[in-house]
Amino acid sequence: MRMGGDVTYNEVEEEEKVRNEEEVEEKMVIQRKYAVAGGGFPPMTKGVVVGYALTSKKTKSFLQPKLEGLARNKGIQFVAIDPSIPLSDQGPFDIVLHKLSGKEWRHVLEDYRRNHPEVTVLDPPDAIQLVHNRQSMLQDVADLNLSNAYGKVGVPKQLIFKKDPSSMPDALNKAGLRFPIVAKPLFAKSHELYLAYDEFSLQNLEPPLVLQEFINHGGVLFKVYIVGEAIKVVRRFSLPDVTKPELSKNAGVYRFPRVSCAAASADEADLDPCVGELPPRPLLEKLAKELRRRLGLRLFNLDIIREHGTRDRYYVIDINYFPGYGKMPEYEHIFTDFLLSLVPRK
């Protein structure tokens, strides 16, 4: 709808979406012409060829001009994969980078991995599925129960709830979860969450849900980006602490589109050192190494909080596959170095 000749937010968003899709389509046009003509795809220049299968939104945020320029200088070529053409008829690729959903796409990738073991697929579809389900997402962190001289890493007390909402209060009591409680969709298709102050309000939410005990953390979380063996940590503002007086006065469920975002960067903020100090590097390196092995992933990030009032008690509250690396400082250099490390020198 237009008011007084102004363009609404939805219209701008729709126009941007169309432009993104057109840009991706243009990158595929030449490839289609070669494939349809029976001549295969255009000959690749020597170097590392990375086929990518991403949504138009992900393509725009990840394949920024600075990344593409640096990649070209290092001998890396990004080639769009066309899902409408058999994957084996495209390429040849050294690496396949993907973040598309659906069972059909997973089957395509699994077949491709079996038939092309020489190609590195980032990452295995089965491993990705484990972090899309919040019931299994944090299990490896809990099993690891990491504790060393630098700190202790665990997960919040949580409950998987799939039943009739009216039985939720009884389930919470049996699980020993205390309010406030963070409620998230069981399947990590979005970043939205709810903060509930009482058991009756929770019944308004539709299962299946993951219910996590909220832990005061000074309103700051740490996003730990992992790209192969490389680690980059940034601070983000998060949900504020909830005091006992606030808990006794508040009621209801409050919806948040996401816990943090790039616009809420806390890296330049004047924070209390007890809140803003980054987790110890050796602790993060040990955690990342173990989770790479256990999860079978090389591209993911961790949302970590430090319990307020402690110096060394950390909790992993979320894991995301192939996160928004475009928001990570120096991601162009880190990512291109990682891609080159995967392929023997040509």
C-alpha positions as a printed NumPy array, in Angstrom:
array([[  0.   ,   0.   ,   0.   ],
       [  1.193,   3.541,  -0.846],
       [  0.448,   6.477,   1.424],
       [  0.881,   9.962,  -0.093],
       [  3.165,   8.614,  -2.812],
       [  5.585,   6.96 ,  -0.36 ],
       [  6.87 ,   3.432,  -0.921],
       [  6.14 ,   1.117,   1.98 ],
       [  8.74 ,  -1.081,   3.665],
       [  7.133,  -4.238,   2.238],
       [  7.349,  -2.889,  -1.306],
       [ 11.008,  -1.988,  -0.917],
       [ 11.706,  -5.41 ,   0.572],
       [  9.906,  -7.132,  -2.321],
       [ 11.783,  -5.096,  -4.939],
       [ 15.094,  -5.953,  -3.265],
       [ 14.16 ,  -9.636,  -3.246],
       [ 13.406,  -9.529,  -6.975],
       [ 16.744,  -7.814,  -7.686],
       [ 18.615, -10.433,  -5.658],
       [ 16.955, -13.262,  -7.558],
       [ 17.745, -11.579, -10.874],
       [ 21.418, -11.255,  -9.926],
       [ 21.634, -14.954,  -9.097],
       [ 19.774, -15.843, -12.312],
       [ 22.233, -13.802, -14.393],
       [ 25.132, -15.774, -12.955],
       [ 23.449, -19.003, -14.086],
       [ 22.415, -17.936, -17.605],
       [ 25.76 , -18.672, -19.272],
       [ 26.014, -22.001, -17.461],
       [ 22.544, -23.056, -18.674],
       [ 23.374, -22.178, -22.282],
       [ 26.421, -24.429, -22.246],
       [ 24.591, -27.266, -20.52 ],
       [ 21.556, -27.171, -22.839],
       [ 23.828, -27.086, -25.891],
       [ 25.353, -30.354, -24.721],
       [ 28.789, -28.856, -24.322],
       [ 28.909, -29.019, -20.539],
       [ 29.707, -25.961, -18.486],
       [ 32.169, -23.212, -19.485],
       [ 35.789, -24.273, -19.084],
       [ 37.137, -23.341, -15.657],
       [ 40.359, -21.453, -15.208],
       [ 43.042, -23.15 , -13.112],
       [ 42.538, -22.657,  -9.437],
       [ 40.015, -23.676,  -6.809],
       [ 36.451, -23.938,  -8.087],
       [ 33.75 , -23.524,  -5.46 ],
       [ 30.21 , -24.378,  -6.497],
       [ 27.652, -22.671,  -4.292],
       [ 23.989, -23.476,  -3.719],
       [ 22.548, -20.681,  -1.586],
       [ 19.32 , -18.725,  -1.382],
       [ 19.346, -15.316,  -3.061],
       [ 19.39 , -13.658,   0.363],
       [ 22.341, -15.764,   1.521],
       [ 24.173, -15.177,  -1.739],
       [ 23.902, -11.413,  -1.315],
       [ 25.05 , -11.397,   2.324],
       [ 27.9  , -13.877,   1.827],
       [ 29.245, -13.263,  -1.684],
       [ 30.021,  -9.611,  -1.158],
       [ 32.229,  -7.841,  -3.762],
       [ 35.171,  -7.692,  -1.356],
       [ 35.067, -11.475,  -0.855],
       [ 34.764, -12.2  ,  -4.583],
       [ 37.604,  -9.821,  -5.397],
       [ 39.949, -11.312,  -2.813],
       [ 38.976, -14.823,  -3.911],
       [ 39.846, -14.053,  -7.54 ],
       [ 43.242, -12.717,  -6.473],
       [ 43.877, -15.978,  -4.605],
       [ 42.769, -18.17 ,  -7.509],
       [ 39.315, -19.062,  -6.159],
       [ 36.331, -19.043,  -8.492],
       [ 32.745, -19.086,  -7.188],
       [ 30.259, -20.746,  -9.554],
       [ 26.502, -20.761,  -8.958],
       [ 24.923, -24.226,  -8.853],
       [ 21.618, -24.551, -10.699],
       [ 19.297, -26.866,  -8.692],
       [ 17.242, -27.532, -11.86 ],
       [ 20.21 , -29.297, -13.51 ],
       [ 21.715, -32.558, -12.163],
       [ 24.593, -31.662,  -9.885],
       [ 26.906, -34.227, -11.493],
       [ 26.452, -32.446, -14.843],
       [ 27.814, -29.224, -13.366],
       [ 31.334, -28.229, -12.499],
       [ 33.797, -29.808, -12.111],
       [ 34.055, -28.486,  -8.568],
       [ 36.724, -28.767,  -5.915],
       [ 34.314, -27.66 ,  -3.171],
       [ 30.531, -27.478,  -2.89 ],
       [ 29.242, -24.836,  -0.5  ],
       [ 25.547, -25.067,   0.292],
       [ 22.712, -23.94 ,   2.482],
       [ 19.482, -25.031,   0.857],
       [ 16.704, -26.922,   2.621],
       [ 14.476, -29.845,   1.75 ],
       [ 14.74 , -33.634,   1.598],
       [ 15.186, -33.665,  -2.168],
       [ 18.257, -31.43 ,  -1.968],
       [ 19.731, -33.541,   0.84 ],
       [ 19.349, -36.671,  -1.318],
       [ 20.991, -34.91 ,  -4.266],
       [ 23.974, -33.966,  -2.097],
       [ 24.321, -37.415,  -0.562],
       [ 24.339, -39.037,  -4.026],
       [ 26.877, -36.477,  -5.211],
       [ 29.171, -37.144,  -2.232],
       [ 29.084, -40.888,  -2.938],
       [ 29.843, -40.429,  -6.632],
       [ 32.411, -37.645,  -6.184],
       [ 34.47 , -38.424,  -3.077],
       [ 37.2  , -36.11 ,  -4.395],
       [ 34.925, -33.078,  -3.862],
       [ 34.66 , -31.456,  -0.415],
       [ 31.014, -30.816,   0.494],
       [ 30.535, -28.143,   3.157],
       [ 28.991, -29.584,   5.179],
       [ 27.497, -33.129,   5.253],
       [ 23.662, -32.904,   5.126],
       [ 23.135, -35.394,   7.972],
       [ 25.389, -33.388,  10.278],
       [ 23.536, -30.192,   9.428],
       [ 20.209, -31.78 ,  10.316],
       [ 21.403, -32.389,  13.877],
       [ 21.802, -28.663,  14.547],
       [ 18.494, -27.81 ,  12.88 ],
       [ 16.742, -29.787,  15.615],
       [ 17.105, -28.097,  19.001],
       [ 16.533, -31.407,  20.765],
       [ 19.842, -32.723,  19.386],
       [ 21.573, -29.369,  18.788],
       [ 23.109, -28.95 ,  22.251],
       [ 23.453, -32.628,  23.15 ],
       [ 27.117, -32.806,  22.18 ],
       [ 27.886, -29.745,  24.326],
       [ 26.115, -31.375,  27.272],
       [ 27.916, -34.699,  26.716],
       [ 31.252, -32.924,  26.443],
       [ 30.763, -31.211,  29.837],
       [ 33.94 , -29.226,  29.22 ],
       [ 35.764, -28.055,  32.312],
       [ 39.378, -26.984,  32.625],
       [ 41.528, -24.318,  34.257],
       [ 39.984, -21.657,  32.02 ],
       [ 36.342, -22.316,  32.806],
       [ 33.363, -24.622,  32.547],
       [ 31.02 , -24.883,  29.548],
       [ 27.551, -26.393,  29.723],
       [ 24.018, -25.871,  28.466],
       [ 21.018, -24.352,  30.261],
       [ 18.568, -26.695,  31.937],
       [ 15.963, -27.406,  29.268],
       [ 12.858, -29.386,  28.438],
       [ 11.563, -30.581,  25.075],
       [  7.802, -30.123,  25.028],
       [  5.624, -31.686,  22.306],
       [  2.359, -32.368,  24.137],
       [ -0.89 , -30.56 ,  24.867],
       [ -0.068, -27.023,  26.17 ],
       [ -2.366, -27.523,  29.157],
       [  0.054, -30.136,  30.552],
       [  3.005, -27.71 ,  30.397],
       [  2.875, -26.477,  34.045],
       [  3.087, -30.023,  35.364],
       [  5.967, -30.876,  33.004],
       [  7.886, -27.779,  34.118],
       [  7.49 , -28.657,  37.773],
       [  8.719, -32.209,  37.191],
       [ 11.743, -30.929,  35.22 ],
       [ 12.543, -28.367,  37.931],
       [ 12.721, -25.406,  35.539],
       [ 12.438, -21.988,  37.153],
       [ 11.048, -18.799,  35.647],
       [ 11.706, -16.81 ,  33.595],
       [ 11.893, -19.36 ,  30.786],
       [ 13.046, -18.961,  27.198],
       [ 10.822, -20.763,  24.689],
       [ 12.064, -21.534,  21.161],
       [ 10.62 , -23.509,  18.251],
       [ 11.947, -27.078,  18.278],
       [ 13.173, -26.775,  14.703],
       [ 15.625, -23.936,  14.13 ],
       [ 13.967, -22.451,  11.046],
       [ 13.92 , -18.982,  12.581],
       [ 15.702, -17.046,  15.319],
       [ 12.575, -15.932,  17.14 ],
       [ 12.094, -16.754,  20.8  ],
       [  9.813, -15.952,  23.713],
       [ 10.551, -14.98 ,  27.298],
       [  7.87 , -16.257,  29.66 ],
       [  7.361, -15.064,  33.222],
       [  4.662, -17.512,  34.331],
       [  3.506, -21.02 ,  33.524],
       [  0.   , -20.072,  32.44 ],
       [  1.23 , -17.674,  29.755],
       [  3.391, -20.424,  28.286],
       [  0.241, -22.349,  27.432],
       [ -0.492, -19.773,  24.723],
       [  2.508, -20.998,  22.737],
       [  2.176, -23.812,  20.24 ],
       [  4.335, -26.948,  20.722],
       [  6.736, -28.437,  19.775],
       [  9.001, -26.186,  21.829],
       [ 12.33 , -26.141,  23.603],
       [ 11.98 , -24.565,  27.04 ],
       [ 15.246, -23.267,  28.529],
       [ 15.816, -21.813,  31.947],
       [ 16.855, -18.174,  31.487],
       [ 20.3  , -17.36 ,  32.88 ],
       [ 21.239, -13.786,  33.73 ],
       [ 24.303, -12.891,  31.676],
       [ 24.69 ,  -9.119,  31.876],
       [ 22.78 ,  -8.541,  28.642],
       [ 25.748,  -9.589,  26.484],
       [ 26.394, -12.774,  24.528],
       [ 29.453, -13.93 ,  22.593],
       [ 29.106, -15.079,  19.003],
       [ 31.886, -17.533,  18.304],
       [ 32.326, -17.947,  14.542],
       [ 34.106, -21.122,  13.456],
       [ 35.559, -21.555,   9.964],
       [ 37.522, -24.78 ,   9.921],
       [ 40.171, -24.291,  12.617],
       [ 39.822, -20.502,  12.667],
       [ 37.854, -18.828,  15.477],
       [ 36.533, -15.265,  15.644],
       [ 34.587, -13.883,  18.615],
       [ 32.328, -10.82 ,  18.671],
       [ 30.116,  -9.36 ,  21.385],
       [ 26.413,  -8.789,  20.867],
       [ 23.823,  -7.183,  23.096],
       [ 21.312,  -9.736,  24.321],
       [ 18.246,  -9.962,  26.554],
       [ 18.68 ,  -7.953,  29.778],
       [ 18.969,  -9.581,  33.178],
       [ 15.772, -10.28 ,  35.113],
       [ 15.863,  -9.382,  38.802],
       [ 13.742, -11.052,  41.481],
       [ 11.552,  -7.934,  41.938],
       [ 10.945,  -7.815,  38.174],
       [ 10.072, -11.491,  38.146],
       [  7.485, -11.008,  40.876],
       [  5.902,  -7.994,  39.107],
       [  5.92 ,  -9.177,  35.505],
       [  3.637, -11.701,  33.864],
       [  2.977, -12.89 ,  30.336],
       [  5.058, -13.928,  27.349],
       [  7.223, -11.518,  25.385],
       [  8.25 , -12.242,  21.808],
       [ 11.696, -11.376,  20.43 ],
       [ 12.499, -11.755,  16.708],
       [ 16.021, -12.848,  17.703],
       [ 18.384, -12.585,  20.66 ],
       [ 21.005, -10.526,  18.857],
       [ 21.704,  -8.871,  15.543],
       [ 24.564,  -7.097,  13.799],
       [ 23.041,  -3.72 ,  14.6  ],
       [ 23.329,  -4.552,  18.291],
       [ 27.106,  -4.981,  18.291],
       [ 28.607,  -4.532,  21.741],
       [ 32.241,  -4.577,  20.631],
       [ 32.631,  -0.8  ,  20.912],
       [ 30.402,  -0.354,  23.969],
       [ 31.77 ,   0.736,  27.336],
       [ 31.007,  -2.442,  29.244],
       [ 31.792,  -3.573,  32.743],
       [ 34.873,  -5.831,  32.331],
       [ 33.056,  -8.542,  34.269],
       [ 30.413,  -8.552,  31.545],
       [ 32.341,  -7.71 ,  28.388],
       [ 35.546,  -9.703,  28.853],
       [ 35.808, -12.321,  26.101],
       [ 35.918, -15.99 ,  27.087],
       [ 39.498, -17.319,  27.374],
       [ 40.931, -18.279,  23.997],
       [ 42.227, -21.71 ,  25.133],
       [ 38.738, -22.606,  26.388],
       [ 37.134, -21.656,  23.062],
       [ 39.787, -23.501,  21.054],
       [ 39.199, -26.683,  23.038],
       [ 35.414, -26.327,  22.704],
       [ 35.578, -25.641,  18.956],
       [ 37.937, -28.563,  18.332],
       [ 35.712, -31.005,  20.201],
       [ 32.515, -29.789,  18.536],
       [ 34.025, -29.904,  15.051],
       [ 34.775, -33.555,  15.687],
       [ 31.5  , -34.434,  17.39 ],
       [ 29.184, -32.469,  15.087],
       [ 31.052, -33.242,  11.884],
       [ 30.783, -29.582,  10.853],
       [ 33.371, -27.013,   9.805],
       [ 31.136, -23.982,   9.264],
       [ 29.092, -22.964,  12.284],
       [ 28.855, -20.541,  15.161],
       [ 28.059, -20.769,  18.843],
       [ 26.026, -18.344,  20.93 ],
       [ 27.677, -18.355,  24.354],
       [ 26.785, -16.494,  27.532],
       [ 28.646, -16.064,  30.814],
       [ 26.533, -16.416,  33.942],
       [ 26.368, -12.986,  35.557],
       [ 28.313, -12.854,  38.805],
       [ 30.77 , -15.555,  37.718],
       [ 34.057, -15.312,  35.838],
       [ 34.27 , -18.778,  34.351],
       [ 30.777, -20.312,  34.03 ],
       [ 29.681, -20.395,  30.391],
       [ 26.638, -21.753,  28.58 ],
       [ 26.099, -22.532,  24.902],
       [ 22.531, -21.498,  24.095],
       [ 22.449, -21.967,  20.307],
       [ 24.403, -23.428,  17.377],
       [ 23.936, -22.26 ,  13.789],
       [ 25.207, -23.883,  10.608],
       [ 26.775, -21.541,   8.011],
       [ 25.837, -18.371,   9.925],
       [ 26.01 , -14.795,   8.647],
       [ 29.75 , -14.683,   8.04 ],
       [ 29.335, -11.35 ,   6.287],
       [ 28.932,  -9.837,   9.772],
       [ 32.177, -11.378,  11.   ],
       [ 35.198,  -9.049,  10.975],
       [ 37.815,  -9.997,   8.357],
       [ 35.663, -12.862,   7.101],
       [ 36.98 , -12.468,   3.54 ],
       [ 40.563, -13.377,   4.502],
       [ 39.552, -16.099,   6.965],
       [ 37.156, -17.783,   4.55 ],
       [ 39.395, -17.695,   1.476],
       [ 42.327, -19.084,   3.478],
       [ 40.039, -21.861,   4.706],
       [ 38.888, -22.764,   1.174],
       [ 42.485, -22.918,  -0.056],
       [ 43.42 , -25.205,   2.836],
       [ 40.869, -27.786,   1.669],
       [ 42.381, -28.345,  -1.773],
       [ 45.867, -29.649,  -2.585],
       [ 48.041, -27.057,  -4.298],
       [ 47.338, -26.948,  -7.997]])
